[in-house]
Amino acid sequence: MANDVSCMIQFYTDKDAERFKKEFCNKDEDLDFNKVVPIPDVIKLLTDKSVGTYDETIKAILKYPKNAPIPNELMGFVDLIEIQDKLKELLDKDECGGCTDWYEWNCQHWGTKWNAYEGYWDDEDTYRFSTAWSAPIPILEALAEKGIGFSFYAEEGGMGWKVEGETDNDGYFSYEESDLEYDDDEEDE
């Protein structure tokens, strides 16, 4: 079971909050990391069909349903060796960053193994959500690069750490990690 990280985004303006909802949240207004930093099709494909070893995965891809979405780069390949070579080439592309499965890719590109969950709005400009194990720093950096203005706070009480950060006018997200500070009374309980 993952340690839940409690996260809060405080938007600088109503315009930032509205744009965030419209562009980066699903129909239920939950933050969707895949809308901020999309998973490459080849990683999705391997995730959908991963059954064990690399060779078993390749064989499963060969049996992939004809009506299921397959990355264009793999269309027309029927030879196992040819598909293996093409997959290795695709996985070496910058968008995959050398990652070969969803877990590795998510951790590298989202900063956490799962998408955001348990999201809700406190008010019109404060959004709260949870992540697994760590703060989604790459997601926050991408939101800043896309021009969303906000401050951020996250903490994981079980491990006793927090992250505080904010964006600047140049699309940069800066942050600081530190230990949570507890009152002496809280530690004795």
PDB file of C-alpha atoms in Angstrom:
ATOM      1  CA  MET A   1       0.000   0.000   0.000  1.00  0.00           C
ATOM      2  CA  ALA A   2       1.300   3.423  -0.922  1.00  0.00           C
ATOM      3  CA  ASN A   3       1.787   6.278   1.495  1.00  0.00           C
ATOM      4  CA  ASP A   4      -0.684   8.984   0.525  1.00  0.00           C
ATOM      5  CA  VAL A   5       0.762  12.414  -0.098  1.00  0.00           C
ATOM      6  CA  SER A   6      -1.712  15.242   0.563  1.00  0.00           C
ATOM      7  CA  CYS A   7      -1.299  17.951  -2.080  1.00  0.00           C
ATOM      8  CA  MET A   8      -2.779  21.432  -2.456  1.00  0.00           C
ATOM      9  CA  ILE A   9      -2.589  23.831  -5.390  1.00  0.00           C
ATOM     10  CA  GLN A  10      -3.567  27.459  -4.731  1.00  0.00           C
ATOM     11  CA  PHE A  11      -4.091  29.273  -8.040  1.00  0.00           C
ATOM     12  CA  TYR A  12      -2.996  32.892  -8.349  1.00  0.00           C
ATOM     13  CA  THR A  13      -6.025  33.957 -10.396  1.00  0.00           C
ATOM     14  CA  ASP A  14      -9.490  32.711 -11.307  1.00  0.00           C
ATOM     15  CA  LYS A  15      -8.235  32.528 -14.897  1.00  0.00           C
ATOM     16  CA  ASP A  16      -5.462  30.099 -13.842  1.00  0.00           C
ATOM     17  CA  ALA A  17      -7.985  27.917 -11.972  1.00  0.00           C
ATOM     18  CA  GLU A  18     -10.448  27.879 -14.881  1.00  0.00           C
ATOM     19  CA  ARG A  19      -7.751  27.014 -17.403  1.00  0.00           C
ATOM     20  CA  PHE A  20      -6.490  24.239 -15.110  1.00  0.00           C
ATOM     21  CA  LYS A  21     -10.021  22.755 -14.861  1.00  0.00           C
ATOM     22  CA  LYS A  22     -10.652  23.025 -18.598  1.00  0.00           C
ATOM     23  CA  GLU A  23      -7.309  21.719 -19.909  1.00  0.00           C
ATOM     24  CA  PHE A  24      -5.938  19.377 -17.238  1.00  0.00           C
ATOM     25  CA  CYS A  25      -8.934  17.870 -15.439  1.00  0.00           C
ATOM     26  CA  ASN A  26     -11.374  15.192 -16.548  1.00  0.00           C
ATOM     27  CA  LYS A  27     -15.157  15.653 -16.788  1.00  0.00           C
ATOM     28  CA  ASP A  28     -15.453  15.174 -13.010  1.00  0.00           C
ATOM     29  CA  GLU A  29     -12.901  17.995 -12.513  1.00  0.00           C
ATOM     30  CA  ASP A  30     -10.246  15.566 -11.226  1.00  0.00           C
ATOM     31  CA  LEU A  31      -6.653  16.367 -12.174  1.00  0.00           C
ATOM     32  CA  ASP A  32      -5.441  13.950 -14.872  1.00  0.00           C
ATOM     33  CA  PHE A  33      -1.640  13.818 -15.105  1.00  0.00           C
ATOM     34  CA  ASN A  34      -1.983  12.269 -18.561  1.00  0.00           C
ATOM     35  CA  LYS A  35      -3.492  15.565 -19.781  1.00  0.00           C
ATOM     36  CA  VAL A  36      -0.458  17.447 -18.457  1.00  0.00           C
ATOM     37  CA  VAL A  37       2.309  15.029 -19.501  1.00  0.00           C
ATOM     38  CA  PRO A  38       0.789  12.338 -21.766  1.00  0.00           C
ATOM     39  CA  ILE A  39       1.976   8.738 -21.615  1.00  0.00           C
ATOM     40  CA  PRO A  40       3.516   7.715 -24.981  1.00  0.00           C
ATOM     41  CA  ASP A  41       1.407   5.257 -26.984  1.00  0.00           C
ATOM     42  CA  VAL A  42       4.130   2.615 -26.942  1.00  0.00           C
ATOM     43  CA  ILE A  43       4.224   2.665 -23.102  1.00  0.00           C
ATOM     44  CA  LYS A  44       0.411   2.390 -23.044  1.00  0.00           C
ATOM     45  CA  LEU A  45       0.624  -0.538 -25.427  1.00  0.00           C
ATOM     46  CA  LEU A  46       3.196  -2.343 -23.307  1.00  0.00           C
ATOM     47  CA  THR A  47       1.189  -1.590 -20.180  1.00  0.00           C
ATOM     48  CA  ASP A  48      -1.998  -2.997 -21.696  1.00  0.00           C
ATOM     49  CA  LYS A  49      -0.325  -6.185 -22.859  1.00  0.00           C
ATOM     50  CA  SER A  50       2.453  -6.730 -20.316  1.00  0.00           C
ATOM     51  CA  VAL A  51       2.304 -10.370 -19.264  1.00  0.00           C
ATOM     52  CA  GLY A  52       5.781 -11.160 -18.006  1.00  0.00           C
ATOM     53  CA  THR A  53       9.073 -11.219 -19.828  1.00  0.00           C
ATOM     54  CA  TYR A  54       9.928  -8.946 -22.736  1.00  0.00           C
ATOM     55  CA  ASP A  55       9.458 -11.824 -25.204  1.00  0.00           C
ATOM     56  CA  GLU A  56       6.055 -12.674 -23.725  1.00  0.00           C
ATOM     57  CA  THR A  57       5.058  -9.020 -24.059  1.00  0.00           C
ATOM     58  CA  ILE A  58       6.092  -8.979 -27.722  1.00  0.00           C
ATOM     59  CA  LYS A  59       4.112 -12.172 -28.361  1.00  0.00           C
ATOM     60  CA  ALA A  60       1.087 -10.634 -26.618  1.00  0.00           C
ATOM     61  CA  ILE A  61       1.396  -7.545 -28.822  1.00  0.00           C
ATOM     62  CA  LEU A  62       1.336  -9.782 -31.887  1.00  0.00           C
ATOM     63  CA  LYS A  63      -2.043 -11.078 -30.682  1.00  0.00           C
ATOM     64  CA  TYR A  64      -3.291  -7.537 -29.944  1.00  0.00           C
ATOM     65  CA  PRO A  65      -6.945  -7.163 -31.021  1.00  0.00           C
ATOM     66  CA  LYS A  66      -7.288  -5.669 -34.481  1.00  0.00           C
ATOM     67  CA  ASN A  67      -9.771  -3.023 -33.287  1.00  0.00           C
ATOM     68  CA  ALA A  68      -7.581  -1.869 -30.377  1.00  0.00           C
ATOM     69  CA  PRO A  69      -5.469   1.271 -30.822  1.00  0.00           C
ATOM     70  CA  ILE A  70      -1.903   0.449 -31.823  1.00  0.00           C
ATOM     71  CA  PRO A  71       0.727   3.160 -32.220  1.00  0.00           C
ATOM     72  CA  ASN A  72       1.129   4.058 -35.881  1.00  0.00           C
ATOM     73  CA  GLU A  73       4.803   3.156 -35.653  1.00  0.00           C
ATOM     74  CA  LEU A  74       3.876  -0.521 -35.113  1.00  0.00           C
ATOM     75  CA  MET A  75       1.239  -0.828 -37.849  1.00  0.00           C
ATOM     76  CA  GLY A  76       2.145  -3.350 -40.520  1.00  0.00           C
ATOM     77  CA  PHE A  77       4.715  -5.320 -38.511  1.00  0.00           C
ATOM     78  CA  VAL A  78       4.080  -9.052 -38.357  1.00  0.00           C
ATOM     79  CA  ASP A  79       7.500 -10.557 -37.837  1.00  0.00           C
ATOM     80  CA  LEU A  80       8.445 -10.999 -34.157  1.00  0.00           C
ATOM     81  CA  ILE A  81      12.066  -9.954 -34.727  1.00  0.00           C
ATOM     82  CA  GLU A  82      10.974  -6.941 -36.754  1.00  0.00           C
ATOM     83  CA  ILE A  83       8.530  -5.885 -34.002  1.00  0.00           C
ATOM     84  CA  GLN A  84      11.187  -6.348 -31.301  1.00  0.00           C
ATOM     85  CA  ASP A  85      13.590  -4.114 -33.209  1.00  0.00           C
ATOM     86  CA  LYS A  86      10.898  -1.482 -33.789  1.00  0.00           C
ATOM     87  CA  LEU A  87       9.842  -1.526 -30.115  1.00  0.00           C
ATOM     88  CA  LYS A  88      13.431  -1.091 -28.966  1.00  0.00           C
ATOM     89  CA  GLU A  89      13.744   1.857 -31.357  1.00  0.00           C
ATOM     90  CA  LEU A  90      10.508   3.423 -30.061  1.00  0.00           C
ATOM     91  CA  LEU A  91      11.465   2.918 -26.422  1.00  0.00           C
ATOM     92  CA  ASP A  92      14.773   4.674 -27.050  1.00  0.00           C
ATOM     93  CA  LYS A  93      12.954   7.819 -28.247  1.00  0.00           C
ATOM     94  CA  ASP A  94      13.148  10.868 -25.996  1.00  0.00           C
ATOM     95  CA  GLU A  95       9.446  10.688 -25.098  1.00  0.00           C
ATOM     96  CA  CYS A  96      10.017   7.310 -23.420  1.00  0.00           C
ATOM     97  CA  GLY A  97      13.252   8.366 -21.763  1.00  0.00           C
ATOM     98  CA  GLY A  98      14.549   4.806 -21.856  1.00  0.00           C
ATOM     99  CA  CYS A  99      11.567   3.584 -19.811  1.00  0.00           C
ATOM    100  CA  THR A 100      10.072   0.214 -20.714  1.00  0.00           C
ATOM    101  CA  ASP A 101       6.946   0.095 -18.555  1.00  0.00           C
ATOM    102  CA  TRP A 102       4.261   2.333 -17.031  1.00  0.00           C
ATOM    103  CA  TYR A 103       5.740   2.347 -13.522  1.00  0.00           C
ATOM    104  CA  GLU A 104       9.178   3.487 -14.590  1.00  0.00           C
ATOM    105  CA  TRP A 105       7.709   6.058 -17.011  1.00  0.00           C
ATOM    106  CA  ASN A 106       5.217   7.471 -14.475  1.00  0.00           C
ATOM    107  CA  CYS A 107       7.876   7.831 -11.779  1.00  0.00           C
ATOM    108  CA  GLN A 108      10.256   9.585 -14.182  1.00  0.00           C
ATOM    109  CA  HIS A 109       7.729  11.862 -15.930  1.00  0.00           C
ATOM    110  CA  TRP A 110       5.035  12.391 -13.284  1.00  0.00           C
ATOM    111  CA  GLY A 111       7.160  12.076 -10.151  1.00  0.00           C
ATOM    112  CA  THR A 112       4.837   9.430  -8.698  1.00  0.00           C
ATOM    113  CA  LYS A 113       3.683   5.969  -9.682  1.00  0.00           C
ATOM    114  CA  TRP A 114      -0.048   6.702 -10.069  1.00  0.00           C
ATOM    115  CA  ASN A 115      -2.212   9.482 -11.357  1.00  0.00           C
ATOM    116  CA  ALA A 116      -3.739  11.986  -8.915  1.00  0.00           C
ATOM    117  CA  TYR A 117      -6.642  10.653  -6.849  1.00  0.00           C
ATOM    118  CA  GLU A 118      -9.183  11.823  -4.249  1.00  0.00           C
ATOM    119  CA  GLY A 119      -9.249  15.298  -5.792  1.00  0.00           C
ATOM    120  CA  TYR A 120     -11.644  18.037  -4.752  1.00  0.00           C
ATOM    121  CA  TRP A 121     -12.011  21.816  -4.794  1.00  0.00           C
ATOM    122  CA  ASP A 122     -11.928  23.676  -1.440  1.00  0.00           C
ATOM    123  CA  ASP A 123     -13.094  26.808  -3.185  1.00  0.00           C
ATOM    124  CA  GLU A 124     -12.778  28.355  -6.640  1.00  0.00           C
ATOM    125  CA  ASP A 125      -9.002  28.668  -6.512  1.00  0.00           C
ATOM    126  CA  THR A 126      -7.810  25.837  -4.232  1.00  0.00           C
ATOM    127  CA  TYR A 127      -7.567  22.265  -5.473  1.00  0.00           C
ATOM    128  CA  ARG A 128      -6.567  19.331  -3.230  1.00  0.00           C
ATOM    129  CA  PHE A 129      -5.594  15.825  -4.277  1.00  0.00           C
ATOM    130  CA  SER A 130      -3.491  12.851  -3.252  1.00  0.00           C
ATOM    131  CA  THR A 131      -0.582  11.045  -4.869  1.00  0.00           C
ATOM    132  CA  ALA A 132       1.342   7.893  -4.022  1.00  0.00           C
ATOM    133  CA  TRP A 133       4.683   8.179  -2.197  1.00  0.00           C
ATOM    134  CA  SER A 134       5.885  11.516  -3.534  1.00  0.00           C
ATOM    135  CA  ALA A 135       4.923  14.966  -4.774  1.00  0.00           C
ATOM    136  CA  PRO A 136       4.347  15.217  -8.560  1.00  0.00           C
ATOM    137  CA  ILE A 137       7.174  17.673  -9.198  1.00  0.00           C
ATOM    138  CA  PRO A 138       7.451  17.027 -12.997  1.00  0.00           C
ATOM    139  CA  ILE A 139       3.686  17.645 -13.328  1.00  0.00           C
ATOM    140  CA  LEU A 140       3.983  20.924 -11.422  1.00  0.00           C
ATOM    141  CA  GLU A 141       6.943  21.977 -13.581  1.00  0.00           C
ATOM    142  CA  ALA A 142       4.931  21.200 -16.718  1.00  0.00           C
ATOM    143  CA  LEU A 143       1.919  23.180 -15.461  1.00  0.00           C
ATOM    144  CA  ALA A 144       4.230  26.155 -14.793  1.00  0.00           C
ATOM    145  CA  GLU A 145       5.751  25.859 -18.283  1.00  0.00           C
ATOM    146  CA  LYS A 146       2.204  25.917 -19.691  1.00  0.00           C
ATOM    147  CA  GLY A 147       1.619  29.270 -17.974  1.00  0.00           C
ATOM    148  CA  ILE A 148      -0.496  28.243 -14.981  1.00  0.00           C
ATOM    149  CA  GLY A 149       0.277  30.400 -11.928  1.00  0.00           C
ATOM    150  CA  PHE A 150       0.060  28.732  -8.498  1.00  0.00           C
ATOM    151  CA  SER A 151       1.600  27.929  -5.171  1.00  0.00           C
ATOM    152  CA  PHE A 152       1.862  24.335  -3.995  1.00  0.00           C
ATOM    153  CA  TYR A 153       2.030  22.506  -0.698  1.00  0.00           C
ATOM    154  CA  ALA A 154       2.311  18.765  -0.056  1.00  0.00           C
ATOM    155  CA  GLU A 155       3.027  16.627   2.959  1.00  0.00           C
ATOM    156  CA  GLU A 156       3.375  13.008   3.891  1.00  0.00           C
ATOM    157  CA  GLY A 157       2.816  12.792   7.633  1.00  0.00           C
ATOM    158  CA  GLY A 158       3.884   9.170   8.039  1.00  0.00           C
ATOM    159  CA  MET A 159       7.371   9.858   6.747  1.00  0.00           C
ATOM    160  CA  GLY A 160       7.412  13.406   8.102  1.00  0.00           C
ATOM    161  CA  TRP A 161       8.248  15.503   5.026  1.00  0.00           C
ATOM    162  CA  LYS A 162       6.733  18.391   3.094  1.00  0.00           C
ATOM    163  CA  VAL A 163       7.224  20.244  -0.179  1.00  0.00           C
ATOM    164  CA  GLU A 164       6.420  23.924  -0.692  1.00  0.00           C
ATOM    165  CA  GLY A 165       6.718  25.718  -4.001  1.00  0.00           C
ATOM    166  CA  GLU A 166       5.473  28.369  -6.368  1.00  0.00           C
ATOM    167  CA  THR A 167       5.596  29.473  -9.963  1.00  0.00           C
ATOM    168  CA  ASP A 168       7.120  32.679 -11.268  1.00  0.00           C
ATOM    169  CA  ASN A 169       6.236  34.871 -14.250  1.00  0.00           C
ATOM    170  CA  ASP A 170       8.737  33.032 -16.474  1.00  0.00           C
ATOM    171  CA  GLY A 171       6.963  29.646 -16.277  1.00  0.00           C
ATOM    172  CA  TYR A 172       9.337  28.185 -13.726  1.00  0.00           C
ATOM    173  CA  PHE A 173       8.301  26.154 -10.668  1.00  0.00           C
ATOM    174  CA  SER A 174      10.673  26.370  -7.701  1.00  0.00           C
ATOM    175  CA  TYR A 175      10.251  24.301  -4.569  1.00  0.00           C
ATOM    176  CA  GLU A 176      11.847  23.302  -1.319  1.00  0.00           C
ATOM    177  CA  GLU A 177      11.631  19.967   0.472  1.00  0.00           C
ATOM    178  CA  SER A 178      11.928  19.805   4.244  1.00  0.00           C
ATOM    179  CA  ASP A 179      10.961  17.823   7.324  1.00  0.00           C
ATOM    180  CA  LEU A 180       7.619  18.450   8.943  1.00  0.00           C
ATOM    181  CA  GLU A 181       7.897  20.257  12.234  1.00  0.00           C
ATOM    182  CA  TYR A 182       5.838  18.825  15.057  1.00  0.00           C
ATOM    183  CA  ASP A 183       4.945  20.395  18.390  1.00  0.00           C
ATOM    184  CA  ASP A 184       6.426  18.508  21.325  1.00  0.00           C
ATOM    185  CA  ASP A 185       2.857  17.743  22.460  1.00  0.00           C
ATOM    186  CA  GLU A 186       2.017  16.114  19.098  1.00  0.00           C
ATOM    187  CA  GLU A 187       5.062  13.829  19.242  1.00  0.00           C
ATOM    188  CA  ASP A 188       4.107  12.562  22.722  1.00  0.00           C
ATOM    189  CA  GLU A 189       0.625  11.437  21.625  1.00  0.00           C
TER     190      GLU A 189
END
